[in-house]
C-alpha positions as a Markdown table, in Angstrom:
| # | Residue | x | y | z |
|---|---|---|---|---|
| 1 | Met | -48.9 | 77.5 | 7.7 |
| 2 | Ser | -45.5 | 75.7 | 7.7 |
| 3 | Asp | -45.3 | 72.0 | 6.8 |
| 4 | Pro | -44.1 | 70.0 | 9.9 |
| 5 | His | -42.4 | 67.5 | 7.6 |
| 6 | Ser | -40.5 | 70.2 | 5.7 |
| 7 | Ser | -39.5 | 71.8 | 9.0 |
| 8 | Ala | -38.2 | 68.5 | 10.3 |
| 9 | Val | -36.2 | 67.9 | 7.2 |
| 10 | Gln | -34.7 | 71.4 | 7.4 |
| 11 | Arg | -33.8 | 70.8 | 11.1 |
| 12 | Asn | -32.1 | 67.5 | 10.2 |
| 13 | Ser | -30.2 | 69.2 | 7.3 |
| 14 | Asn | -29.0 | 72.0 | 9.7 |
| 15 | Val | -27.8 | 69.3 | 12.2 |
| 16 | Asn | -26.0 | 67.5 | 9.5 |
| 17 | Tyr | -24.4 | 70.7 | 8.3 |
| 18 | Leu | -23.2 | 71.6 | 11.8 |
| 19 | Ile | -21.7 | 68.1 | 12.2 |
| 20 | Leu | -19.8 | 68.4 | 8.9 |
| 21 | Ile | -18.6 | 71.9 | 10.0 |
| 22 | Thr | -17.2 | 70.3 | 13.2 |
| 23 | Val | -15.6 | 67.5 | 11.2 |
| 24 | Ile | -13.9 | 69.9 | 8.9 |
| 25 | Ile | -12.6 | 72.1 | 11.7 |
| 26 | Ala | -11.0 | 68.9 | 13.1 |
| 27 | Ala | -9.4 | 68.2 | 9.7 |
| 28 | Gly | -8.0 | 71.7 | 9.6 |
| 29 | Leu | -6.6 | 71.4 | 13.1 |
| 30 | Ser | -4.8 | 68.1 | 12.2 |
| 31 | Gln | -3.0 | 69.7 | 9.3 |
| 32 | Gly | -2.4 | 73.0 | 11.0 |
| 33 | Leu | -0.9 | 71.3 | 14.1 |
| 34 | Leu | 1.0 | 68.4 | 12.6 |
| 35 | Leu | 3.1 | 70.5 | 10.1 |
| 36 | Pro | 4.8 | 72.8 | 12.6 |
| 37 | Val | 4.9 | 70.4 | 15.6 |
| 38 | Leu | 6.6 | 67.6 | 13.6 |
| 39 | Ser | 8.9 | 70.1 | 11.9 |
| 40 | Ile | 10.1 | 71.4 | 15.3 |
| 41 | Leu | 10.6 | 67.9 | 16.7 |
| 42 | Leu | 12.6 | 66.8 | 13.7 |
| 43 | Glu | 14.7 | 70.0 | 13.8 |
| 44 | Gln | 15.4 | 69.3 | 17.5 |
| 45 | Lys | 16.5 | 65.8 | 16.5 |
| 46 | Gly | 19.1 | 67.3 | 14.1 |
| 47 | Val | 17.3 | 66.2 | 10.9 |
| 48 | Ser | 18.4 | 68.4 | 7.9 |
| 49 | Ser | 15.9 | 71.0 | 6.8 |
| 50 | Ser | 15.7 | 69.5 | 3.3 |
| 51 | Leu | 14.8 | 66.0 | 4.7 |
| 52 | Asn | 12.5 | 67.7 | 7.1 |
| 53 | Gly | 10.7 | 69.4 | 4.2 |
| 54 | Leu | 10.4 | 66.1 | 2.3 |
| 55 | Asn | 8.9 | 64.4 | 5.3 |
| 56 | Ala | 6.3 | 67.2 | 5.6 |
| 57 | Ala | 5.4 | 66.7 | 2.0 |
| 58 | Ala | 4.3 | 63.1 | 2.8 |
| 59 | Leu | 1.0 | 64.4 | 4.1 |
| 60 | Tyr | 0.2 | 66.0 | 0.8 |
| 61 | Ile | 1.4 | 63.0 | -1.2 |
| 62 | Gly | -1.2 | 61.0 | 0.7 |
| 63 | Ser | -3.8 | 63.6 | 0.0 |
| 64 | Phe | -3.0 | 63.7 | -3.7 |
| 65 | Gly | -3.2 | 59.9 | -4.0 |
| 66 | Met | -6.6 | 59.9 | -2.2 |
| 67 | Thr | -7.9 | 62.6 | -4.6 |
| 68 | Leu | -7.4 | 60.2 | -7.5 |
| 69 | Ile | -9.8 | 57.6 | -6.1 |
| 70 | Ala | -12.1 | 59.5 | -3.7 |
| 71 | Glu | -14.9 | 59.9 | -6.2 |
| 72 | Arg | -15.0 | 56.2 | -7.0 |
| 73 | Val | -14.7 | 55.1 | -3.3 |
| 74 | Leu | -17.5 | 57.5 | -2.3 |
| 75 | Gly | -19.8 | 56.0 | -4.9 |
| 76 | Val | -19.3 | 52.6 | -3.4 |
| 77 | Ile | -19.5 | 53.2 | 0.4 |
| 78 | Gly | -21.3 | 56.6 | 0.7 |
| 79 | Phe | -20.6 | 59.8 | 2.5 |
| 80 | Lys | -20.9 | 58.7 | 6.2 |
| 81 | Lys | -18.6 | 55.6 | 5.7 |
| 82 | Leu | -16.0 | 57.6 | 3.9 |
| 83 | Ile | -15.9 | 60.4 | 6.5 |
| 84 | Thr | -15.8 | 57.7 | 9.3 |
| 85 | Ala | -12.9 | 55.9 | 7.6 |
| 86 | Gly | -11.0 | 59.2 | 7.2 |
| 87 | Leu | -11.6 | 60.2 | 10.9 |
| 88 | Thr | -10.5 | 56.7 | 12.0 |
| 89 | Leu | -7.4 | 56.7 | 9.9 |
| 90 | Val | -6.3 | 60.1 | 11.3 |
| 91 | Leu | -7.1 | 59.1 | 14.8 |
| 92 | Val | -5.1 | 55.9 | 14.8 |
| 93 | Ser | -2.2 | 57.7 | 13.1 |
| 94 | Leu | -2.2 | 60.5 | 15.8 |
| 95 | Leu | -2.0 | 57.8 | 18.5 |
| 96 | Leu | 1.0 | 56.2 | 16.8 |
| 97 | Phe | 3.1 | 59.3 | 16.3 |
| 98 | Pro | 4.5 | 59.3 | 19.9 |
| 99 | Val | 4.9 | 55.5 | 19.9 |
| 100 | Leu | 6.8 | 55.3 | 16.6 |
| 101 | Pro | 9.2 | 58.3 | 16.7 |
| 102 | Gly | 11.4 | 57.4 | 13.8 |
| 103 | Ile | 11.5 | 59.6 | 10.7 |
| 104 | Lys | 10.6 | 56.7 | 8.4 |
| 105 | Ala | 7.6 | 55.8 | 10.5 |
| 106 | Trp | 6.5 | 59.5 | 10.6 |
| 107 | Phe | 6.7 | 59.6 | 6.8 |
| 108 | Val | 4.3 | 56.7 | 6.6 |
| 109 | Leu | 2.0 | 58.1 | 9.3 |
| 110 | Arg | 1.9 | 61.5 | 7.5 |
| 111 | Leu | 0.9 | 59.7 | 4.3 |
| 112 | Leu | -2.0 | 58.1 | 6.2 |
| 113 | Val | -3.1 | 61.4 | 7.7 |
| 114 | Gly | -3.0 | 62.9 | 4.3 |
| 115 | Ile | -5.2 | 60.1 | 2.9 |
| 116 | Gly | -7.6 | 60.4 | 5.9 |
| 117 | Asp | -7.9 | 64.2 | 5.7 |
| 118 | Ser | -8.4 | 64.1 | 1.9 |
| 119 | Ala | -11.3 | 61.6 | 2.4 |
| 120 | Ile | -12.9 | 63.8 | 5.0 |
| 121 | Asn | -12.5 | 67.0 | 2.9 |
| 122 | Tyr | -13.8 | 65.5 | -0.3 |
| 123 | Ala | -16.9 | 63.8 | 1.2 |
| 124 | Ala | -17.8 | 66.6 | 3.6 |
| 125 | Gln | -17.4 | 69.4 | 1.0 |
| 126 | Leu | -19.5 | 67.5 | -1.7 |
| 127 | Trp | -22.1 | 66.6 | 0.9 |
| 128 | Val | -22.5 | 70.3 | 1.9 |
| 129 | Leu | -22.7 | 71.3 | -1.7 |
| 130 | Leu | -25.5 | 68.8 | -2.5 |
| 131 | Met | -27.5 | 69.4 | 0.7 |
| 132 | Thr | -27.5 | 73.2 | 0.5 |
| 133 | Pro | -30.3 | 75.0 | -1.4 |
| 134 | Ala | -29.1 | 77.1 | -4.3 |
| 135 | Gln | -30.0 | 80.4 | -2.6 |
| 136 | Asn | -27.8 | 79.5 | 0.4 |
| 137 | Arg | -25.0 | 77.7 | -1.4 |
| 138 | Gly | -22.5 | 80.6 | -1.5 |
| 139 | Arg | -23.0 | 81.5 | 2.2 |
| 140 | Asn | -22.8 | 77.9 | 3.4 |
| 141 | Leu | -19.7 | 77.0 | 1.4 |
| 142 | Ser | -18.1 | 80.2 | 2.6 |
| 143 | Ile | -18.7 | 79.2 | 6.2 |
| 144 | Tyr | -17.4 | 75.8 | 5.4 |
| 145 | Gly | -14.2 | 77.2 | 4.0 |
| 146 | Met | -13.8 | 79.6 | 6.9 |
| 147 | Ser | -14.3 | 76.6 | 9.3 |
| 148 | Tyr | -11.4 | 74.7 | 7.7 |
| 149 | Gly | -9.3 | 77.9 | 7.8 |
| 150 | Leu | -10.2 | 78.4 | 11.5 |
| 151 | Gly | -9.0 | 74.9 | 12.3 |
| 152 | Phe | -5.9 | 75.3 | 10.3 |
| 153 | Ser | -5.1 | 78.7 | 12.0 |
| 154 | Leu | -5.6 | 77.3 | 15.5 |
| 155 | Gly | -3.5 | 74.2 | 14.8 |
| 156 | Pro | -0.1 | 75.9 | 15.4 |
| 157 | Val | -1.3 | 76.9 | 18.9 |
| 158 | Gly | -0.7 | 73.2 | 19.7 |
| 159 | Ile | 3.0 | 73.9 | 19.6 |
| 160 | Ser | 2.6 | 75.3 | 23.1 |
| 161 | Leu | 1.5 | 71.9 | 24.3 |
| 162 | Leu | 5.0 | 70.5 | 23.7 |
| 163 | Arg | 6.0 | 71.9 | 27.1 |
| 164 | Phe | 3.8 | 69.2 | 28.7 |
| 165 | Gly | 5.6 | 66.4 | 26.8 |
| 166 | Gln | 6.1 | 65.5 | 23.1 |
| 167 | Ala | 3.0 | 63.2 | 23.1 |
| 168 | Thr | 0.6 | 65.9 | 24.4 |
| 169 | Pro | -0.3 | 67.6 | 21.1 |
| 170 | Phe | -1.0 | 64.3 | 19.5 |
| 171 | Leu | -3.1 | 63.0 | 22.4 |
| 172 | Val | -5.2 | 66.3 | 22.6 |
| 173 | Leu | -5.8 | 66.2 | 18.9 |
| 174 | Ala | -6.7 | 62.5 | 19.0 |
| 175 | Thr | -9.3 | 63.2 | 21.7 |
| 176 | Leu | -10.9 | 65.9 | 19.4 |
| 177 | Phe | -11.0 | 63.4 | 16.5 |
| 178 | Leu | -12.5 | 60.7 | 18.7 |
| 179 | Met | -15.3 | 63.2 | 19.6 |
| 180 | Ala | -15.9 | 64.0 | 15.9 |
| 181 | Leu | -15.9 | 60.3 | 15.1 |
| 182 | Leu | -18.5 | 59.5 | 17.7 |
| 183 | Leu | -20.7 | 62.4 | 16.6 |
| 184 | Thr | -20.5 | 61.2 | 13.0 |
| 185 | Leu | -21.3 | 57.6 | 13.9 |
| 186 | Ile | -24.3 | 58.5 | 16.1 |
| 187 | Lys | -25.8 | 61.5 | 14.3 |
| 188 | Leu | -25.0 | 61.5 | 10.6 |
| 189 | Pro | -27.4 | 59.5 | 8.3 |
| 190 | Glu | -26.3 | 57.1 | 5.6 |
| 191 | Ser | -26.2 | 58.8 | 2.3 |
| 192 | Arg | -24.5 | 58.5 | -1.1 |
| 193 | Pro | -24.3 | 60.7 | -4.2 |
| 194 | Glu | -26.4 | 60.0 | -7.3 |
| 195 | Thr | -24.8 | 57.8 | -9.9 |
| 196 | Ser | -22.3 | 59.7 | -12.0 |
| 197 | Glu | -22.7 | 60.1 | -15.7 |
| 198 | Ser | -20.2 | 58.7 | -18.2 |
| 199 | Arg | -16.7 | 60.1 | -17.9 |
| 200 | Glu | -16.1 | 60.0 | -21.7 |
| 201 | Gly | -14.2 | 63.0 | -22.9 |
| 202 | Gln | -12.8 | 63.8 | -19.4 |
| 203 | Ala | -9.2 | 64.5 | -20.7 |
| 204 | Arg | -10.6 | 66.9 | -23.3 |
| 205 | Arg | -12.6 | 68.7 | -20.6 |
| 206 | Phe | -9.5 | 69.1 | -18.5 |
| 207 | Gly | -7.7 | 70.6 | -21.5 |
| 208 | Arg | -10.5 | 73.0 | -22.3 |
| 209 | Ser | -10.5 | 74.1 | -18.7 |
| 210 | Tyr | -6.8 | 74.9 | -18.9 |
| 211 | Ser | -7.1 | 76.7 | -22.2 |
| 212 | Leu | -10.0 | 78.9 | -21.1 |
| 213 | Ala | -9.2 | 79.5 | -17.5 |
| 214 | Trp | -5.5 | 78.8 | -16.8 |
| 215 | Tyr | -5.1 | 82.1 | -14.9 |
| 216 | Ala | -8.0 | 81.2 | -12.6 |
| 217 | Leu | -6.6 | 77.8 | -11.8 |
| 218 | Ile | -3.1 | 78.9 | -10.8 |
| 219 | Pro | -4.2 | 80.4 | -7.5 |
| 220 | Ala | -4.9 | 76.8 | -6.1 |
| 221 | Leu | -1.3 | 75.9 | -6.9 |
| 222 | Leu | 0.1 | 79.0 | -5.2 |
| 223 | Tyr | -2.3 | 78.6 | -2.2 |
| 224 | Gly | -1.2 | 75.0 | -1.6 |
| 225 | Tyr | 2.4 | 76.0 | -1.9 |
| 226 | Met | 2.1 | 78.9 | 0.5 |
| 227 | Glu | 0.0 | 77.1 | 3.1 |
| 228 | Ala | 2.2 | 74.0 | 3.4 |
| 229 | Ser | 5.5 | 75.9 | 3.1 |
| 230 | Leu | 4.6 | 78.4 | 5.7 |
| 231 | Asn | 3.5 | 75.9 | 8.3 |
| 232 | Ser | 6.4 | 73.5 | 7.8 |
| 233 | Asn | 9.3 | 75.9 | 7.0 |
| 234 | Phe | 8.5 | 78.9 | 9.2 |
| 235 | Pro | 9.0 | 77.0 | 12.5 |
| 236 | Ile | 12.5 | 76.0 | 11.4 |
| 237 | Tyr | 13.2 | 79.5 | 10.1 |
| 238 | Gly | 11.9 | 81.0 | 13.4 |
| 239 | Leu | 14.0 | 78.7 | 15.6 |
| 240 | Arg | 17.1 | 79.6 | 13.6 |
| 241 | Ile | 16.7 | 83.4 | 13.9 |
| 242 | Gly | 16.0 | 83.2 | 17.7 |
| 243 | Tyr | 12.3 | 82.8 | 18.2 |
| 244 | Ser | 11.1 | 80.4 | 20.9 |
| 245 | Ala | 8.6 | 77.6 | 20.2 |
| 246 | Asp | 6.0 | 79.6 | 22.0 |
| 247 | Gln | 6.6 | 82.7 | 19.9 |
| 248 | Ile | 6.3 | 80.6 | 16.7 |
| 249 | Ala | 3.1 | 79.2 | 18.0 |
| 250 | Ala | 1.8 | 82.7 | 18.6 |
| 251 | Leu | 2.9 | 84.0 | 15.2 |
| 252 | Leu | 1.8 | 81.3 | 12.8 |
| 253 | Pro | -1.9 | 81.6 | 13.4 |
| 254 | Phe | -1.9 | 85.2 | 12.2 |
| 255 | Ala | -1.5 | 84.2 | 8.6 |
| 256 | Gly | -4.7 | 82.3 | 8.9 |
| 257 | Ile | -6.4 | 85.0 | 10.9 |
| 258 | Gly | -5.5 | 87.5 | 8.3 |
| 259 | Gly | -7.1 | 85.2 | 5.7 |
| 260 | Leu | -10.3 | 84.9 | 7.7 |
| 261 | Val | -10.6 | 88.7 | 8.2 |
| 262 | Phe | -9.9 | 89.5 | 4.6 |
| 263 | Gln | -12.0 | 86.7 | 3.1 |
| 264 | Leu | -15.4 | 88.4 | 3.0 |
| 265 | Pro | -14.2 | 91.9 | 1.9 |
| 266 | Leu | -12.1 | 90.4 | -0.9 |
| 267 | Gly | -15.1 | 88.3 | -2.1 |
| 268 | Met | -17.3 | 91.4 | -2.0 |
| 269 | Trp | -14.7 | 93.5 | -3.9 |
| 270 | Ser | -14.3 | 90.8 | -6.5 |
| 271 | Asp | -18.1 | 90.9 | -7.1 |
| 272 | Arg | -17.9 | 94.7 | -7.5 |
| 273 | Phe | -14.7 | 95.4 | -9.3 |
| 274 | Gly | -14.0 | 92.1 | -11.0 |
| 275 | Arg | -12.2 | 88.9 | -9.8 |
| 276 | Lys | -9.1 | 89.3 | -12.0 |
| 277 | Lys | -8.3 | 92.7 | -10.7 |
| 278 | Val | -8.7 | 91.6 | -7.1 |
| 279 | Leu | -6.6 | 88.5 | -7.7 |
| 280 | Met | -3.9 | 90.6 | -9.3 |
| 281 | Leu | -3.8 | 93.2 | -6.5 |
| 282 | Ala | -4.0 | 90.5 | -3.8 |
| 283 | Gly | -1.1 | 88.5 | -5.4 |
| 284 | Ile | 1.1 | 91.6 | -5.5 |
| 285 | Gly | 0.2 | 92.7 | -2.0 |
| 286 | Gly | 0.7 | 89.2 | -0.5 |
| 287 | Gly | 3.9 | 88.8 | -2.5 |
| 288 | Leu | 5.4 | 92.1 | -1.1 |
| 289 | Ser | 4.4 | 91.1 | 2.4 |
| 290 | Phe | 6.2 | 87.7 | 2.2 |
| 291 | Thr | 9.3 | 89.4 | 0.5 |
| 292 | Leu | 9.6 | 91.9 | 3.4 |
| 293 | Leu | 9.2 | 89.2 | 6.1 |
| 294 | Pro | 13.0 | 88.2 | 6.3 |
| 295 | Leu | 13.8 | 91.9 | 6.7 |
| 296 | Ala | 11.8 | 91.9 | 10.0 |
| 297 | Gly | 14.3 | 89.5 | 11.5 |
| 298 | Asp | 13.3 | 88.6 | 15.1 |
| 299 | His | 11.1 | 91.7 | 15.6 |
| 300 | Phe | 8.0 | 89.9 | 16.8 |
| 301 | Met | 5.3 | 92.6 | 16.1 |
| 302 | Ile | 6.6 | 93.5 | 12.7 |
| 303 | Ser | 6.7 | 89.8 | 11.7 |
| 304 | Leu | 3.1 | 89.4 | 13.1 |
| 305 | Val | 1.8 | 92.3 | 11.0 |
| 306 | Leu | 3.5 | 91.1 | 7.9 |
| 307 | Leu | 2.2 | 87.5 | 8.3 |
| 308 | Ala | -1.3 | 88.8 | 8.9 |
| 309 | Phe | -1.2 | 91.0 | 5.8 |
| 310 | Ala | 0.4 | 88.2 | 3.7 |
| 311 | Gly | -2.2 | 85.7 | 4.8 |
| 312 | Gly | -5.0 | 88.2 | 4.4 |
| 313 | Phe | -4.1 | 89.0 | 0.8 |
| 314 | Val | -3.6 | 85.4 | -0.4 |
| 315 | Gly | -5.7 | 83.4 | 2.1 |
| 316 | Ser | -8.7 | 83.5 | -0.2 |
| 317 | Phe | -6.8 | 82.6 | -3.4 |
| 318 | Phe | -8.3 | 79.1 | -3.7 |
| 319 | Ser | -11.9 | 80.2 | -3.4 |
| 320 | Leu | -11.4 | 83.4 | -5.5 |
| 321 | Gly | -9.7 | 81.4 | -8.2 |
| 322 | Leu | -12.6 | 78.9 | -8.4 |
| 323 | Ala | -15.1 | 81.8 | -8.4 |
| 324 | Tyr | -13.2 | 83.4 | -11.3 |
| 325 | Ala | -13.1 | 80.0 | -13.1 |
| 326 | Ala | -16.9 | 79.8 | -12.7 |
| 327 | Asp | -17.2 | 83.3 | -14.2 |
| 328 | Ile | -15.2 | 82.2 | -17.3 |
| 329 | Leu | -16.1 | 78.6 | -17.9 |
| 330 | Pro | -19.4 | 77.0 | -19.2 |
| 331 | Arg | -21.2 | 75.0 | -16.5 |
| 332 | Asn | -20.3 | 71.6 | -18.0 |
| 333 | Leu | -16.6 | 72.4 | -17.5 |
| 334 | Leu | -16.9 | 73.4 | -13.8 |
| 335 | Pro | -16.5 | 69.8 | -12.4 |
| 336 | Ala | -13.3 | 69.3 | -14.4 |
| 337 | Ala | -12.0 | 72.7 | -13.2 |
| 338 | Asn | -12.6 | 71.7 | -9.6 |
| 339 | Val | -10.6 | 68.5 | -10.1 |
| 340 | Val | -7.8 | 70.5 | -11.7 |
| 341 | Ala | -7.8 | 72.9 | -8.8 |
| 342 | Ser | -7.6 | 70.0 | -6.3 |
| 343 | Phe | -4.6 | 68.6 | -8.2 |
| 344 | His | -3.0 | 72.0 | -8.3 |
| 345 | Phe | -3.5 | 72.4 | -4.5 |
| 346 | Ser | -2.0 | 69.0 | -3.8 |
| 347 | Ala | 1.0 | 69.6 | -6.1 |
| 348 | Gly | 1.7 | 73.0 | -4.6 |
| 349 | Ser | 1.4 | 71.5 | -1.1 |
| 350 | Ile | 4.0 | 68.8 | -2.0 |
| 351 | Leu | 6.4 | 71.3 | -3.6 |
| 352 | Gly | 6.2 | 73.9 | -0.8 |
| 353 | Pro | 7.8 | 72.0 | 2.2 |
| 354 | Ala | 10.3 | 70.2 | -0.1 |
| 355 | Leu | 11.5 | 73.3 | -1.9 |
| 356 | Gly | 11.4 | 75.4 | 1.2 |
| 357 | Gly | 13.5 | 72.8 | 3.1 |
| 358 | Leu | 16.1 | 72.9 | 0.4 |
| 359 | Leu | 16.3 | 76.7 | 0.5 |
| 360 | Leu | 16.6 | 76.6 | 4.3 |
| 361 | Glu | 19.6 | 74.3 | 3.9 |
| 362 | Leu | 21.2 | 76.4 | 1.2 |
| 363 | Ser | 20.6 | 79.9 | 2.8 |
| 364 | Ser | 19.8 | 81.6 | 6.1 |
| 365 | Gly | 16.1 | 81.1 | 5.5 |
| 366 | Gly | 15.1 | 84.3 | 3.9 |
| 367 | Gly | 15.1 | 82.7 | 0.5 |
| 368 | Val | 12.0 | 80.7 | 1.4 |
| 369 | Phe | 9.9 | 83.8 | 1.7 |
| 370 | Gly | 11.7 | 85.7 | -1.0 |
| 371 | Leu | 10.8 | 83.0 | -3.5 |
| 372 | Met | 7.2 | 82.8 | -2.2 |
| 373 | Gly | 6.8 | 86.5 | -2.5 |
| 374 | Leu | 8.3 | 86.5 | -6.0 |
| 375 | Leu | 5.8 | 83.8 | -7.2 |
| 376 | Phe | 2.8 | 85.8 | -6.0 |
| 377 | Ile | 4.1 | 89.0 | -7.5 |
| 378 | Leu | 4.7 | 87.3 | -10.8 |
| 379 | Phe | 1.2 | 85.8 | -10.7 |
| 380 | Gly | -0.2 | 89.3 | -10.2 |
| 381 | Leu | 1.7 | 90.7 | -13.1 |
| 382 | Leu | 0.8 | 87.7 | -15.3 |
| 383 | Gly | -2.8 | 88.9 | -15.1 |
| 384 | Leu | -1.9 | 91.6 | -17.6 |
| 385 | Leu | -1.4 | 88.9 | -20.2 |
| 386 | Phe | -4.7 | 87.0 | -19.5 |
| 387 | Ser | -7.9 | 87.8 | -21.3 |
| 388 | Pro | -10.9 | 85.4 | -21.0 |
| 389 | Arg | -11.8 | 83.8 | -24.3 |
| 390 | Ser | -15.2 | 83.1 | -25.5 |
| 391 | Gln | -16.8 | 79.9 | -24.1 |
| 392 | Ile | -16.6 | 77.6 | -27.1 |
């Protein structure tokens, strides 16, 4: 006979999980929409591509800064308050974008969105991890990751809303954030993590993580670089080779869709054949797809297929890299490895739009994807030099 109390706890846990999934979809939407929409608006205002890319990087600078203090803030105010603060910060910023259209103001607002999104991601991901039973952890975290990817992939569709006025994408997204905020305030319980143990020796644990699993930690850097560069630089590239804003809005989601479709098969193949082999092949396959993209020119269907394959191959890089790190590292080094991976992702996300914008200014645009493809191919080949060492 089932325990009514246990059943009620499980129902509450499921409700909380669904709310966190909703919140993370909203966070994915905000990044997936803001990067291409703001890039297009700045391009139309005549802002140089290099300055455009630097402006896009502001979001990830804010995210990186929040990562440095998120754990400490969470310990003080708890999960619900941190998620609520993040949602509120993004909501207010979205409402201010149409009111303060200057590039300097947008840089500050993007910083604030990055801080808010990082707070949401950190708190929601850790809460899901802690509330999920061990036997369901892989499934639930996979669904969580796919939910963010779904939001990020759907974000560029918001470009189509520009035809109804420049403020429309921001107002629609702000409405969704308001709904997520109300859901969080009304339904989520107050909770906070257990008191952390001493951080003594943290720098040494970071160093040991690098020395034992450097190859497994690089994918987070490449994934951040790819995701941010693609969503901020491809719209500018597309406009310059003749695509309309609607065509760009239709093309961009296919990189994310490819990642969603390939995610489960790549994970299963990595379990069966080994994660290093799958990472190497995925890196080379994704790199070749990105390298071929400029050759497609303004052929819509060819570009669509190449974006889908590129995103499919490398869309699981972050999770596959962490899974490989978990295979290699002793359990006591996994928290340090997760922090390193987050730093790598933020660093790659900052570099991507800035470096891509500079390449767009210096070339016709193909260099953005040529460099991206080269980096992934080099990563794949670098696997030949990596051999896991014993866990000392």
